[in-house]
């Protein structure tokens, strides 16, 4: 039996998206429209690339029961230091990237072992990692900064002045390649949504009302086209955004369409019941933290490209940005609830607040206060919602 969602349910489901739009509107007015200038939108996406990637991985940990990984900022720094040092020694760029990813997986497996099989509380296991890898970052670089020695690396992963997809049409005044990418994305999105709706109805699943479904198509398509239009007005599509999209779409599919993705939600929803149903919960925990190591390495690759160098001080508070993005984006502090797209919305909201306040000249101390209050409100909303359901 397929019933349809009410307008109230749809508003509640997309409450953070609505909040994001409102906050963008407030800061657009407060900055005299400068927030939505093409260059500022480009900077917003590029500067927060690490948050998008880390929030995606952090969500996997949070889903298992509100668990977090406090080590990701230090691990990003450590892996970046190793990568920059290798390239400075003449190691091939692609080989360096592979080594960085393997180091990330190894660190993730190391921490996952303690969490999943030795039952060390995730907070303690990753807190130890936070201290250890921050120290190792200083050991690797001896407290010095090392520049990224490969121009190709910077172009491919979003650093330097030429880190954009070339305009193949070469029409003066606008980047038609960027516009074309946006149109293709809209078509693919609409086709996928119709296929998913038809499939859900054929299986008797609950679906949104026709009005709600069409409104979703129109709003998201408009956002995609607006974004690509703005990017086309500057230098086009930044390569860092390509990697973000790949990560987001891959993990959205993983969490919604695969068995392990469903297990993450099941463990967070009721671990005892999940065990009794025959699911190996240790493997689920192990996957969540090993995967966090991999995505931390991806974030490190993008981070040193963005900064064009590595320093032992990089990555400070990255873990807090990722955790905040997940909770603001609707992930439950108790686990079992959340989505990749929700985490991305949370990351965008945090990024807009940061950039908007900087452009308005707000004191840095007050910026921290605002971010803290936004996170608190998001968690209170989650707690109150759960209480109402009970």
XYZ file of C-alpha atoms in Angstrom:
390
model
C 0.000 0.000 0.000
C 1.541 3.248 -1.093
C 0.459 6.369 0.715
C 1.849 9.832 0.180
C 3.700 12.194 2.467
C 1.922 15.319 3.679
C 3.312 18.775 3.039
C 4.216 18.979 6.728
C 6.250 15.777 6.482
C 8.045 17.058 3.393
C 8.875 20.355 5.144
C 10.195 18.431 8.148
C 12.232 16.106 5.940
C 13.910 19.028 4.154
C 14.067 21.369 7.148
C 17.852 21.769 6.954
C 17.690 22.546 3.239
C 15.133 25.245 4.003
C 17.387 26.545 6.796
C 20.330 26.607 4.357
C 18.334 28.680 1.862
C 17.263 31.114 4.593
C 20.831 31.535 5.890
C 22.132 32.078 2.350
C 19.473 34.752 1.920
C 20.429 36.471 5.193
C 24.151 36.565 4.360
C 23.463 37.595 0.769
C 21.625 40.637 2.096
C 24.275 41.224 4.777
C 27.094 41.180 2.202
C 25.229 43.249 -0.415
C 25.028 40.228 -2.703
C 28.757 39.478 -2.609
C 28.228 36.039 -1.053
C 26.744 34.786 -4.331
C 29.433 36.208 -6.588
C 30.923 33.427 -8.772
C 34.379 33.663 -7.215
C 32.998 33.442 -3.687
C 30.871 30.410 -4.532
C 33.952 28.788 -6.040
C 35.936 29.536 -2.875
C 33.150 28.188 -0.679
C 33.211 24.825 -2.451
C 36.992 24.546 -2.723
C 37.749 25.640 0.838
C 35.281 23.143 2.274
C 36.257 20.165 0.126
C 37.819 18.423 3.122
C 34.621 18.913 5.169
C 32.456 17.262 2.506
C 34.730 14.218 2.324
C 35.335 13.868 6.073
C 31.641 14.375 6.889
C 30.756 11.532 4.523
C 33.122 9.198 6.375
C 32.156 10.508 9.812
C 28.525 9.748 9.037
C 29.387 6.033 8.726
C 30.825 6.119 12.270
C 27.924 8.115 13.692
C 25.368 5.737 12.180
C 26.757 2.870 14.286
C 25.502 4.490 17.473
C 26.567 8.120 17.650
C 30.257 7.174 17.595
C 32.852 9.610 16.251
C 36.477 9.708 15.107
C 38.529 12.424 16.790
C 41.744 11.588 14.939
C 40.817 12.659 11.415
C 42.354 16.151 11.597
C 45.702 14.810 12.779
C 45.607 11.945 10.270
C 44.856 14.370 7.416
C 47.914 16.339 8.481
C 50.170 13.271 8.847
C 49.236 11.776 5.470
C 49.604 15.173 3.787
C 53.065 15.611 5.317
C 54.160 12.205 4.008
C 52.713 12.918 0.551
C 54.336 16.341 0.190
C 57.664 14.960 1.424
C 57.572 12.087 -1.082
C 56.871 14.429 -4.002
C 59.674 16.733 -2.854
C 62.000 13.704 -3.081
C 60.974 13.111 -6.707
C 58.460 10.291 -6.204
C 55.888 10.057 -9.011
C 52.698 11.988 -8.273
C 50.308 9.070 -8.858
C 52.446 6.683 -6.859
C 52.414 9.239 -4.050
C 48.607 9.414 -4.134
C 48.387 5.612 -3.956
C 50.791 5.559 -0.995
C 48.741 8.245 0.759
C 45.545 6.240 0.284
C 47.205 3.043 1.524
C 48.500 4.844 4.625
C 44.984 6.110 5.291
C 43.523 2.605 4.984
C 46.267 1.181 7.245
C 45.547 3.806 9.919
C 41.823 3.171 9.598
C 42.326 -0.584 9.978
C 44.564 -0.020 13.010
C 41.946 2.062 14.797
C 39.088 -0.129 13.612
C 40.735 -3.184 15.174
C 40.796 -1.583 18.632
C 37.246 -0.299 18.332
C 35.611 -3.389 16.787
C 37.467 -6.338 18.280
C 39.118 -5.116 21.498
C 36.076 -2.955 22.355
C 38.095 0.156 23.159
C 35.555 3.037 23.218
C 35.816 4.924 19.893
C 36.284 8.211 21.732
C 39.400 6.877 23.514
C 40.859 4.958 20.558
C 40.622 7.923 18.217
C 41.674 10.445 20.859
C 44.910 8.448 21.146
C 45.237 8.632 17.367
C 44.666 12.378 17.427
C 47.650 12.902 19.732
C 49.881 10.284 18.091
C 49.509 11.399 14.480
C 49.800 15.081 15.338
C 53.148 14.255 16.911
C 54.185 12.103 13.946
C 53.372 14.992 11.589
C 55.979 17.089 13.367
C 58.438 14.200 13.250
C 57.992 13.718 9.477
C 58.520 17.386 8.586
C 60.639 18.345 11.593
C 58.348 21.300 12.192
C 58.920 22.745 8.697
C 56.617 23.425 5.747
C 57.102 21.490 2.486
C 55.695 22.739 -0.821
C 53.847 20.383 -3.166
C 56.381 19.830 -5.954
C 53.983 18.682 -8.706
C 51.973 21.158 -10.801
C 49.963 18.282 -12.245
C 48.962 17.214 -8.745
C 47.709 20.717 -7.992
C 45.680 20.892 -11.207
C 44.106 17.455 -10.769
C 43.194 17.805 -7.094
C 42.183 21.438 -6.891
C 45.179 23.605 -6.046
C 46.828 26.531 -7.788
C 45.426 28.820 -10.459
C 44.624 26.259 -13.181
C 42.635 23.678 -11.203
C 39.540 23.884 -13.429
C 38.027 21.699 -16.113
C 39.033 23.281 -19.465
C 36.322 24.978 -21.521
C 36.235 22.794 -24.625
C 33.791 25.111 -26.436
C 36.009 28.193 -25.943
C 33.210 30.757 -26.328
C 34.198 34.176 -25.020
C 32.135 35.542 -22.136
C 30.932 32.273 -20.573
C 32.104 28.740 -19.848
C 29.810 26.564 -21.953
C 31.488 23.369 -20.737
C 30.368 24.207 -17.217
C 26.810 24.936 -18.394
C 26.769 21.671 -20.357
C 27.853 19.701 -17.275
C 25.024 21.290 -15.303
C 22.406 20.395 -17.935
C 23.630 16.786 -18.089
C 23.509 16.582 -14.290
C 19.908 17.821 -14.241
C 18.813 15.300 -16.876
C 20.491 12.417 -15.034
C 18.975 13.542 -11.740
C 15.434 13.742 -13.141
C 15.697 10.372 -14.896
C 17.032 8.707 -11.740
C 14.282 10.211 -9.572
C 11.535 9.021 -11.924
C 13.045 5.535 -12.063
C 13.283 5.372 -8.266
C 9.682 6.561 -7.861
C 8.330 4.070 -10.370
C 10.283 1.261 -8.723
C 9.077 2.243 -5.242
C 5.443 2.361 -6.362
C 5.694 -1.016 -8.093
C 6.914 -2.534 -4.797
C 4.202 -0.842 -2.752
C 6.545 1.483 -0.863
C 5.451 4.832 0.523
C 6.232 7.725 -1.823
C 5.974 11.494 -1.707
C 2.891 13.195 -3.112
C 3.015 14.189 -6.763
C 3.203 17.869 -5.795
C 6.022 17.197 -3.354
C 7.896 15.060 -5.883
C 7.637 17.682 -8.619
C 8.615 20.452 -6.200
C 11.730 18.455 -5.275
C 12.660 18.030 -8.952
C 12.185 21.713 -9.719
C 14.048 23.010 -6.651
C 17.072 20.697 -6.924
C 17.318 21.181 -10.702
C 17.183 24.946 -10.215
C 19.949 24.763 -7.595
C 22.178 22.712 -9.925
C 21.626 25.080 -12.845
C 22.140 28.163 -10.671
C 25.375 26.730 -9.275
C 26.788 25.820 -12.694
C 25.731 29.191 -14.108
C 27.599 30.974 -11.312
C 30.692 28.788 -11.704
C 30.623 29.420 -15.457
C 30.849 33.133 -14.707
C 34.248 32.698 -13.030
C 36.657 30.015 -14.248
C 34.302 27.077 -14.574
C 34.154 23.770 -12.781
C 36.922 23.335 -10.135
C 38.534 19.886 -10.213
C 38.146 19.560 -6.431
C 34.375 19.602 -6.944
C 34.643 16.580 -9.256
C 36.244 14.522 -6.465
C 33.607 15.710 -3.988
C 30.791 14.655 -6.330
C 32.371 11.233 -6.883
C 32.667 10.627 -3.126
C 29.149 11.874 -2.360
C 27.399 9.889 -5.098
C 29.385 6.712 -4.365
C 28.577 6.795 -0.659
C 24.973 7.823 -1.214
C 24.600 4.680 -3.316
C 26.484 2.642 -0.721
C 24.330 3.728 2.233
C 21.020 3.344 0.384
C 21.537 0.369 -1.927
C 24.030 -2.061 -0.364
C 23.799 -4.631 2.406
C 26.639 -3.155 4.475
C 25.025 0.268 4.181
C 21.817 -1.115 5.703
C 23.828 -2.845 8.425
C 25.271 0.514 9.526
C 21.751 1.809 10.141
C 20.689 -1.436 11.798
C 23.574 -1.416 14.290
C 22.835 2.176 15.236
C 19.116 1.525 15.500
C 19.372 -1.527 17.770
C 22.701 -3.309 18.115
C 21.350 -6.192 20.233
C 18.565 -6.971 17.773
C 21.057 -6.759 14.905
C 23.322 -9.317 16.608
C 20.405 -11.652 17.278
C 19.459 -11.493 13.586
C 22.838 -13.017 12.719
C 24.726 -9.914 11.597
C 28.370 -9.674 12.675
C 28.330 -6.243 14.300
C 32.107 -6.323 14.825
C 32.596 -6.311 11.050
C 30.217 -3.365 10.747
C 32.211 -1.330 13.283
C 35.444 -2.407 11.623
C 34.222 -1.265 8.217
C 33.040 2.116 9.520
C 36.426 3.031 11.001
C 38.575 1.458 8.267
C 36.524 3.411 5.713
C 37.036 6.571 7.765
C 40.782 6.073 7.329
C 40.395 5.826 3.558
C 38.279 8.973 3.271
C 40.641 10.808 5.599
C 43.394 10.071 3.073
C 41.192 11.410 0.255
C 40.616 14.582 2.279
C 44.368 14.861 2.835
C 45.030 14.624 -0.916
C 42.603 17.513 -1.507
C 43.846 19.550 1.461
C 47.523 19.787 0.519
C 46.484 20.513 -3.070
C 44.334 23.397 -1.849
C 47.100 24.823 0.351
C 49.840 23.886 -2.194
C 52.020 22.720 0.714
C 52.031 20.637 3.889
C 52.656 21.852 7.434
C 52.517 20.050 10.801
C 49.798 22.461 11.953
C 47.247 21.571 9.247
C 44.047 19.718 10.080
C 43.336 21.336 13.446
C 39.614 21.081 14.292
C 38.860 19.286 11.003
C 37.199 16.545 13.064
C 34.899 19.099 14.688
C 33.876 20.501 11.300
C 33.011 16.997 10.070
C 31.109 16.042 13.221
C 29.233 19.334 13.231
C 28.279 18.951 9.544
C 26.793 15.497 10.219
C 24.702 16.545 13.220
C 23.565 19.796 11.624
C 22.641 17.781 8.521
C 20.262 15.573 10.467
C 22.367 12.670 11.739
C 21.136 11.428 15.102
C 23.380 11.712 18.156
C 22.161 8.209 19.037
C 22.986 6.631 15.680
C 20.837 4.865 13.109
C 19.620 8.061 11.407
C 21.267 10.321 8.831
C 22.143 10.572 5.160
C 25.105 11.511 3.015
C 23.219 14.357 1.367
C 22.156 15.579 4.814
C 25.809 15.694 5.900
C 26.651 17.654 2.748
C 23.865 20.142 3.471
C 25.263 20.501 6.992
C 28.752 21.106 5.603
C 27.407 23.711 3.185
C 25.501 25.432 5.968
C 28.646 25.601 8.112
C 30.635 26.865 5.121
C 28.096 29.578 4.319
C 28.062 30.733 7.953
C 31.872 30.845 8.044
C 32.262 32.687 4.773
C 29.332 35.006 5.378
C 30.626 36.095 8.777
C 34.156 36.612 7.416
C 32.820 38.779 4.594
C 30.763 40.788 7.086
C 33.824 41.309 9.295
C 32.436 39.433 12.313
C 35.012 38.905 15.073
C 36.520 35.397 14.922
C 35.496 34.700 18.517
C 31.861 35.424 17.722
C 32.135 33.166 14.685
C 32.940 30.260 17.006
C 30.002 31.196 19.235
C 27.585 31.159 16.289
C 28.869 27.793 15.021
C 28.537 26.325 18.502
C 24.973 27.560 18.879
C 23.982 26.212 15.451
C 25.352 22.774 16.398
C 23.553 22.860 19.759
C 20.238 23.759 18.122
C 20.641 20.879 15.625
C 21.265 18.329 18.390
C 18.406 19.699 20.530
C 16.109 19.349 17.508
C 17.169 15.698 17.194
C 16.650 14.969 20.905
C 13.234 16.649 21.009
C 12.102 14.862 17.827
C 13.050 11.491 19.311
C 11.217 12.311 22.552
C 8.038 13.248 20.627
C 8.123 9.950 18.726
C 8.359 8.023 22.009
